[in-house]
Amino acid sequence: MKERPKEIMTITLIGINILVFIVLTMIGRTEDGYFMLQHGAMYEPYIIENQEYYRLFTSLFLHFGISHLLNNMVLLWALGSIFEKEAGKIRFLFCYFISGIGGNLLSLYWNTMHDRQIVSAGASGAIFGLMGGLLWIVFANRGRLGTLSGRGMLIMVVLSLYFGFTSTGVDNLAHVGGLICGFLTALLTYRRKDQKILTVSDINDI
């Protein structure tokens, strides 16, 4: 029997994102903010005034055009496949969705405080969460995880944030919120595979 790939959750998420994009492309224009708003994108008045909190989740699977989708899916595969194989499926999904929703919440708070009404969507907050989570995982493995190094991860984080802040039409607060949530989630849930579990007998021997 053929063994299932270790990155099954990453592959599944990529498949869902692509399927949602194809379906929406068949019935409308994904570059149209109003069309995306009708199908679950983030929009502060709808969430705050209409209490449509589901948008914090549904917006994670929506993308504005093919370039937006492809950029995010390439990053999701590059980061998600490593994260899932190292930390496991449950921690991967937990980090992904906590980061995505957490990033959306920070963006929602910021836009509400500054009276900004923006239609936003995309998996980038969740993907930045995987980046933050991997940053901690690499540190937890003494600065090296396969081909990843602590310095390389820091450079990736800095460059990714820089490109976001120097580009237009980017929800940078979702990126920052996702990055922080991912780092904290990994910090709280990840344990190095060769790390010994402390037992009562070990404590007695100390």
PDB file of C-alpha atoms in Angstrom:
ATOM      1  CA  MET A   1       0.000   0.000   0.000  1.00  0.00           C
ATOM      2  CA  LYS A   2       1.319   3.434  -0.973  1.00  0.00           C
ATOM      3  CA  GLU A   3       2.180   5.589   2.032  1.00  0.00           C
ATOM      4  CA  ARG A   4       0.246   8.832   2.366  1.00  0.00           C
ATOM      5  CA  PRO A   5       2.415  11.958   1.991  1.00  0.00           C
ATOM      6  CA  LYS A   6       3.525  13.573   5.235  1.00  0.00           C
ATOM      7  CA  GLU A   7       2.376  16.954   3.904  1.00  0.00           C
ATOM      8  CA  ILE A   8      -1.246  15.827   3.458  1.00  0.00           C
ATOM      9  CA  MET A   9      -2.733  18.835   5.326  1.00  0.00           C
ATOM     10  CA  THR A  10      -0.622  21.292   3.341  1.00  0.00           C
ATOM     11  CA  ILE A  11      -1.707  19.641   0.094  1.00  0.00           C
ATOM     12  CA  THR A  12      -5.345  19.654   1.245  1.00  0.00           C
ATOM     13  CA  LEU A  13      -5.284  23.371   2.085  1.00  0.00           C
ATOM     14  CA  ILE A  14      -3.687  24.193  -1.267  1.00  0.00           C
ATOM     15  CA  GLY A  15      -6.350  22.103  -3.011  1.00  0.00           C
ATOM     16  CA  ILE A  16      -9.190  23.860  -1.163  1.00  0.00           C
ATOM     17  CA  ASN A  17      -7.801  27.303  -2.001  1.00  0.00           C
ATOM     18  CA  ILE A  18      -7.447  26.409  -5.677  1.00  0.00           C
ATOM     19  CA  LEU A  19     -10.923  24.840  -5.808  1.00  0.00           C
ATOM     20  CA  VAL A  20     -12.535  27.918  -4.213  1.00  0.00           C
ATOM     21  CA  PHE A  21     -10.708  30.148  -6.690  1.00  0.00           C
ATOM     22  CA  ILE A  22     -11.843  28.076  -9.687  1.00  0.00           C
ATOM     23  CA  VAL A  23     -15.469  28.088  -8.534  1.00  0.00           C
ATOM     24  CA  LEU A  24     -15.457  31.857  -7.956  1.00  0.00           C
ATOM     25  CA  THR A  25     -13.735  32.472 -11.289  1.00  0.00           C
ATOM     26  CA  MET A  26     -16.518  30.537 -13.032  1.00  0.00           C
ATOM     27  CA  ILE A  27     -19.263  32.743 -11.558  1.00  0.00           C
ATOM     28  CA  GLY A  28     -17.596  36.156 -11.348  1.00  0.00           C
ATOM     29  CA  ARG A  29     -14.407  38.225 -11.185  1.00  0.00           C
ATOM     30  CA  THR A  30     -12.117  37.599  -8.234  1.00  0.00           C
ATOM     31  CA  GLU A  31     -10.439  40.979  -8.792  1.00  0.00           C
ATOM     32  CA  ASP A  32     -13.771  42.696  -8.042  1.00  0.00           C
ATOM     33  CA  GLY A  33     -13.916  43.786  -4.394  1.00  0.00           C
ATOM     34  CA  TYR A  34     -17.732  43.824  -4.291  1.00  0.00           C
ATOM     35  CA  PHE A  35     -17.935  40.296  -5.736  1.00  0.00           C
ATOM     36  CA  MET A  36     -15.430  39.047  -3.154  1.00  0.00           C
ATOM     37  CA  LEU A  37     -17.353  40.830  -0.418  1.00  0.00           C
ATOM     38  CA  GLN A  38     -20.454  38.892  -1.425  1.00  0.00           C
ATOM     39  CA  HIS A  39     -18.536  35.629  -1.022  1.00  0.00           C
ATOM     40  CA  GLY A  40     -16.906  36.050   2.392  1.00  0.00           C
ATOM     41  CA  ALA A  41     -14.129  38.638   2.212  1.00  0.00           C
ATOM     42  CA  MET A  42     -13.176  40.758   5.241  1.00  0.00           C
ATOM     43  CA  TYR A  43     -14.984  44.072   5.631  1.00  0.00           C
ATOM     44  CA  GLU A  44     -15.043  45.917   8.947  1.00  0.00           C
ATOM     45  CA  PRO A  45     -18.647  47.253   8.927  1.00  0.00           C
ATOM     46  CA  TYR A  46     -20.069  43.830   8.041  1.00  0.00           C
ATOM     47  CA  ILE A  47     -18.139  42.174  10.879  1.00  0.00           C
ATOM     48  CA  ILE A  48     -18.663  44.826  13.549  1.00  0.00           C
ATOM     49  CA  GLU A  49     -22.150  46.092  12.714  1.00  0.00           C
ATOM     50  CA  ASN A  50     -23.698  42.974  11.139  1.00  0.00           C
ATOM     51  CA  GLN A  51     -21.779  40.544  13.384  1.00  0.00           C
ATOM     52  CA  GLU A  52     -20.661  38.466  10.384  1.00  0.00           C
ATOM     53  CA  TYR A  53     -17.728  36.975  12.290  1.00  0.00           C
ATOM     54  CA  TYR A  54     -17.448  34.046   9.881  1.00  0.00           C
ATOM     55  CA  ARG A  55     -15.599  36.403   7.521  1.00  0.00           C
ATOM     56  CA  LEU A  56     -12.538  36.150   9.769  1.00  0.00           C
ATOM     57  CA  PHE A  57     -12.377  32.513   8.615  1.00  0.00           C
ATOM     58  CA  THR A  58     -13.835  32.471   5.084  1.00  0.00           C
ATOM     59  CA  SER A  59     -11.537  35.284   3.912  1.00  0.00           C
ATOM     60  CA  LEU A  60      -8.560  32.946   4.425  1.00  0.00           C
ATOM     61  CA  PHE A  61      -9.647  30.964   1.353  1.00  0.00           C
ATOM     62  CA  LEU A  62     -10.293  33.888  -1.015  1.00  0.00           C
ATOM     63  CA  HIS A  63      -7.760  35.490  -3.359  1.00  0.00           C
ATOM     64  CA  PHE A  64      -7.844  38.564  -5.582  1.00  0.00           C
ATOM     65  CA  GLY A  65      -6.773  37.157  -8.951  1.00  0.00           C
ATOM     66  CA  ILE A  66      -4.485  34.381 -10.111  1.00  0.00           C
ATOM     67  CA  SER A  67      -1.215  36.106  -9.129  1.00  0.00           C
ATOM     68  CA  HIS A  68      -2.397  36.558  -5.546  1.00  0.00           C
ATOM     69  CA  LEU A  69      -3.399  32.894  -5.397  1.00  0.00           C
ATOM     70  CA  LEU A  70      -0.189  31.530  -6.958  1.00  0.00           C
ATOM     71  CA  ASN A  71       2.112  33.639  -4.778  1.00  0.00           C
ATOM     72  CA  ASN A  72       0.383  32.454  -1.616  1.00  0.00           C
ATOM     73  CA  MET A  73       0.176  28.800  -2.663  1.00  0.00           C
ATOM     74  CA  VAL A  74       3.890  28.650  -3.520  1.00  0.00           C
ATOM     75  CA  LEU A  75       4.708  30.050  -0.082  1.00  0.00           C
ATOM     76  CA  LEU A  76       2.174  27.748   1.580  1.00  0.00           C
ATOM     77  CA  TRP A  77       3.857  24.718   0.037  1.00  0.00           C
ATOM     78  CA  ALA A  78       7.402  25.922   0.771  1.00  0.00           C
ATOM     79  CA  LEU A  79       6.699  26.693   4.433  1.00  0.00           C
ATOM     80  CA  GLY A  80       3.801  24.368   5.186  1.00  0.00           C
ATOM     81  CA  SER A  81       5.444  21.176   3.952  1.00  0.00           C
ATOM     82  CA  ILE A  82       8.436  21.733   6.260  1.00  0.00           C
ATOM     83  CA  PHE A  83       6.297  22.813   9.219  1.00  0.00           C
ATOM     84  CA  GLU A  84       3.891  19.877   8.907  1.00  0.00           C
ATOM     85  CA  LYS A  85       6.627  17.245   8.613  1.00  0.00           C
ATOM     86  CA  GLU A  86       8.461  18.638  11.627  1.00  0.00           C
ATOM     87  CA  ALA A  87       5.600  19.587  13.962  1.00  0.00           C
ATOM     88  CA  GLY A  88       2.811  17.249  12.834  1.00  0.00           C
ATOM     89  CA  LYS A  89      -0.601  17.721  11.251  1.00  0.00           C
ATOM     90  CA  ILE A  90      -2.489  18.971  14.327  1.00  0.00           C
ATOM     91  CA  ARG A  91       0.094  21.607  15.293  1.00  0.00           C
ATOM     92  CA  PHE A  92       0.321  22.665  11.654  1.00  0.00           C
ATOM     93  CA  LEU A  93      -3.440  23.215  11.328  1.00  0.00           C
ATOM     94  CA  PHE A  94      -3.621  24.873  14.750  1.00  0.00           C
ATOM     95  CA  CYS A  95      -0.839  27.301  13.859  1.00  0.00           C
ATOM     96  CA  TYR A  96      -2.281  27.988  10.401  1.00  0.00           C
ATOM     97  CA  PHE A  97      -5.800  28.894  11.499  1.00  0.00           C
ATOM     98  CA  ILE A  98      -4.853  30.642  14.755  1.00  0.00           C
ATOM     99  CA  SER A  99      -2.418  32.804  12.775  1.00  0.00           C
ATOM    100  CA  GLY A 100      -4.849  33.510   9.961  1.00  0.00           C
ATOM    101  CA  ILE A 101      -7.695  34.501  12.281  1.00  0.00           C
ATOM    102  CA  GLY A 102      -5.336  36.308  14.666  1.00  0.00           C
ATOM    103  CA  GLY A 103      -3.898  38.339  11.791  1.00  0.00           C
ATOM    104  CA  ASN A 104      -7.395  39.225  10.615  1.00  0.00           C
ATOM    105  CA  LEU A 105      -8.354  40.321  14.128  1.00  0.00           C
ATOM    106  CA  LEU A 106      -5.353  42.661  14.375  1.00  0.00           C
ATOM    107  CA  SER A 107      -6.173  44.079  10.938  1.00  0.00           C
ATOM    108  CA  LEU A 108      -9.821  44.485  11.965  1.00  0.00           C
ATOM    109  CA  TYR A 109      -8.845  46.292  15.178  1.00  0.00           C
ATOM    110  CA  TRP A 110      -6.399  48.615  13.412  1.00  0.00           C
ATOM    111  CA  ASN A 111      -8.819  49.527  10.616  1.00  0.00           C
ATOM    112  CA  THR A 112     -11.644  50.096  13.089  1.00  0.00           C
ATOM    113  CA  MET A 113      -9.489  52.367  15.272  1.00  0.00           C
ATOM    114  CA  HIS A 114      -8.424  54.398  12.216  1.00  0.00           C
ATOM    115  CA  ASP A 115     -11.874  54.412  10.605  1.00  0.00           C
ATOM    116  CA  ARG A 116     -10.641  52.529   7.529  1.00  0.00           C
ATOM    117  CA  GLN A 117     -13.112  50.400   5.577  1.00  0.00           C
ATOM    118  CA  ILE A 118     -11.209  47.947   3.396  1.00  0.00           C
ATOM    119  CA  VAL A 119     -12.222  44.750   1.632  1.00  0.00           C
ATOM    120  CA  SER A 120      -9.452  42.219   2.238  1.00  0.00           C
ATOM    121  CA  ALA A 121      -8.857  38.501   1.776  1.00  0.00           C
ATOM    122  CA  GLY A 122      -6.106  35.946   1.354  1.00  0.00           C
ATOM    123  CA  ALA A 123      -4.135  33.241   3.118  1.00  0.00           C
ATOM    124  CA  SER A 124      -1.078  35.422   3.696  1.00  0.00           C
ATOM    125  CA  GLY A 125      -1.768  36.039   7.409  1.00  0.00           C
ATOM    126  CA  ALA A 126      -1.876  32.281   7.999  1.00  0.00           C
ATOM    127  CA  ILE A 127       1.234  31.799   5.849  1.00  0.00           C
ATOM    128  CA  PHE A 128       3.114  34.455   7.817  1.00  0.00           C
ATOM    129  CA  GLY A 129       2.054  32.472  10.873  1.00  0.00           C
ATOM    130  CA  LEU A 130       3.816  29.411   9.473  1.00  0.00           C
ATOM    131  CA  MET A 131       6.856  31.593   8.879  1.00  0.00           C
ATOM    132  CA  GLY A 132       6.790  32.765  12.496  1.00  0.00           C
ATOM    133  CA  GLY A 133       6.248  29.226  13.716  1.00  0.00           C
ATOM    134  CA  LEU A 134       9.174  27.927  11.684  1.00  0.00           C
ATOM    135  CA  LEU A 135      11.325  30.730  13.054  1.00  0.00           C
ATOM    136  CA  TRP A 136      10.762  29.390  16.574  1.00  0.00           C
ATOM    137  CA  ILE A 137      11.147  25.756  15.487  1.00  0.00           C
ATOM    138  CA  VAL A 138      14.532  26.516  13.920  1.00  0.00           C
ATOM    139  CA  PHE A 139      15.632  28.314  17.096  1.00  0.00           C
ATOM    140  CA  ALA A 140      14.392  25.371  19.190  1.00  0.00           C
ATOM    141  CA  ASN A 141      16.571  23.064  17.072  1.00  0.00           C
ATOM    142  CA  ARG A 142      19.704  25.063  17.931  1.00  0.00           C
ATOM    143  CA  GLY A 143      19.462  27.304  14.868  1.00  0.00           C
ATOM    144  CA  ARG A 144      19.291  24.613  12.201  1.00  0.00           C
ATOM    145  CA  LEU A 145      16.491  22.511  10.698  1.00  0.00           C
ATOM    146  CA  GLY A 146      17.525  20.702   7.537  1.00  0.00           C
ATOM    147  CA  THR A 147      18.429  23.416   5.037  1.00  0.00           C
ATOM    148  CA  LEU A 148      16.860  26.138   7.199  1.00  0.00           C
ATOM    149  CA  SER A 149      19.003  28.260   9.497  1.00  0.00           C
ATOM    150  CA  GLY A 150      18.053  30.823  12.104  1.00  0.00           C
ATOM    151  CA  ARG A 151      19.775  33.578  10.155  1.00  0.00           C
ATOM    152  CA  GLY A 152      18.067  32.530   6.928  1.00  0.00           C
ATOM    153  CA  MET A 153      14.646  32.534   8.606  1.00  0.00           C
ATOM    154  CA  LEU A 154      15.244  36.009  10.072  1.00  0.00           C
ATOM    155  CA  ILE A 155      16.245  37.324   6.647  1.00  0.00           C
ATOM    156  CA  MET A 156      13.108  35.761   5.135  1.00  0.00           C
ATOM    157  CA  VAL A 157      10.902  37.401   7.764  1.00  0.00           C
ATOM    158  CA  VAL A 158      12.509  40.831   7.349  1.00  0.00           C
ATOM    159  CA  LEU A 159      12.385  40.726   3.540  1.00  0.00           C
ATOM    160  CA  SER A 160       8.782  39.493   3.496  1.00  0.00           C
ATOM    161  CA  LEU A 161       7.673  42.295   5.820  1.00  0.00           C
ATOM    162  CA  TYR A 162       9.694  44.840   3.834  1.00  0.00           C
ATOM    163  CA  PHE A 163       8.143  43.865   0.498  1.00  0.00           C
ATOM    164  CA  GLY A 164       4.705  44.036   2.103  1.00  0.00           C
ATOM    165  CA  PHE A 165       5.195  47.507   3.589  1.00  0.00           C
ATOM    166  CA  THR A 166       6.669  48.864   0.346  1.00  0.00           C
ATOM    167  CA  SER A 167       3.841  47.489  -1.815  1.00  0.00           C
ATOM    168  CA  THR A 168       0.338  48.839  -2.326  1.00  0.00           C
ATOM    169  CA  GLY A 169      -2.889  46.959  -1.609  1.00  0.00           C
ATOM    170  CA  VAL A 170      -1.300  44.723   1.047  1.00  0.00           C
ATOM    171  CA  ASP A 171      -2.869  44.046   4.451  1.00  0.00           C
ATOM    172  CA  ASN A 172       0.354  44.362   6.425  1.00  0.00           C
ATOM    173  CA  LEU A 173      -1.348  44.231   9.822  1.00  0.00           C
ATOM    174  CA  ALA A 174      -2.682  40.762   8.950  1.00  0.00           C
ATOM    175  CA  HIS A 175       0.890  39.754   8.093  1.00  0.00           C
ATOM    176  CA  VAL A 176       2.306  41.108  11.348  1.00  0.00           C
ATOM    177  CA  GLY A 177      -0.515  39.612  13.414  1.00  0.00           C
ATOM    178  CA  GLY A 178      -0.138  36.242  11.724  1.00  0.00           C
ATOM    179  CA  LEU A 179       3.627  36.261  12.218  1.00  0.00           C
ATOM    180  CA  ILE A 180       3.299  36.976  15.951  1.00  0.00           C
ATOM    181  CA  CYS A 181       0.515  34.413  16.449  1.00  0.00           C
ATOM    182  CA  GLY A 182       2.484  31.747  14.606  1.00  0.00           C
ATOM    183  CA  PHE A 183       5.633  32.357  16.629  1.00  0.00           C
ATOM    184  CA  LEU A 184       3.731  32.227  19.933  1.00  0.00           C
ATOM    185  CA  THR A 185       1.730  29.159  18.898  1.00  0.00           C
ATOM    186  CA  ALA A 186       4.905  27.243  18.041  1.00  0.00           C
ATOM    187  CA  LEU A 187       6.567  28.488  21.226  1.00  0.00           C
ATOM    188  CA  LEU A 188       3.702  27.056  23.293  1.00  0.00           C
ATOM    189  CA  THR A 189       3.072  23.795  21.429  1.00  0.00           C
ATOM    190  CA  TYR A 190       6.271  22.617  19.718  1.00  0.00           C
ATOM    191  CA  ARG A 191       8.782  20.325  21.398  1.00  0.00           C
ATOM    192  CA  ARG A 192      11.937  19.129  19.645  1.00  0.00           C
ATOM    193  CA  LYS A 193      11.672  15.473  18.621  1.00  0.00           C
ATOM    194  CA  ASP A 194      14.820  14.453  20.479  1.00  0.00           C
ATOM    195  CA  GLN A 195      13.933  16.448  23.585  1.00  0.00           C
ATOM    196  CA  LYS A 196      13.560  14.197  26.621  1.00  0.00           C
ATOM    197  CA  ILE A 197      10.300  14.254  28.556  1.00  0.00           C
ATOM    198  CA  LEU A 198      10.961  14.948  32.245  1.00  0.00           C
ATOM    199  CA  THR A 199       9.569  12.232  34.523  1.00  0.00           C
ATOM    200  CA  VAL A 200       9.132  11.986  38.294  1.00  0.00           C
ATOM    201  CA  SER A 201      12.162   9.683  38.573  1.00  0.00           C
ATOM    202  CA  ASP A 202      14.240  12.230  36.642  1.00  0.00           C
ATOM    203  CA  ILE A 203      13.198  14.928  39.107  1.00  0.00           C
ATOM    204  CA  ASN A 204      14.220  12.716  42.040  1.00  0.00           C
ATOM    205  CA  ASP A 205      17.643  12.209  40.455  1.00  0.00           C
ATOM    206  CA  ILE A 206      18.306  15.958  40.118  1.00  0.00           C
TER     207      ILE A 206
END
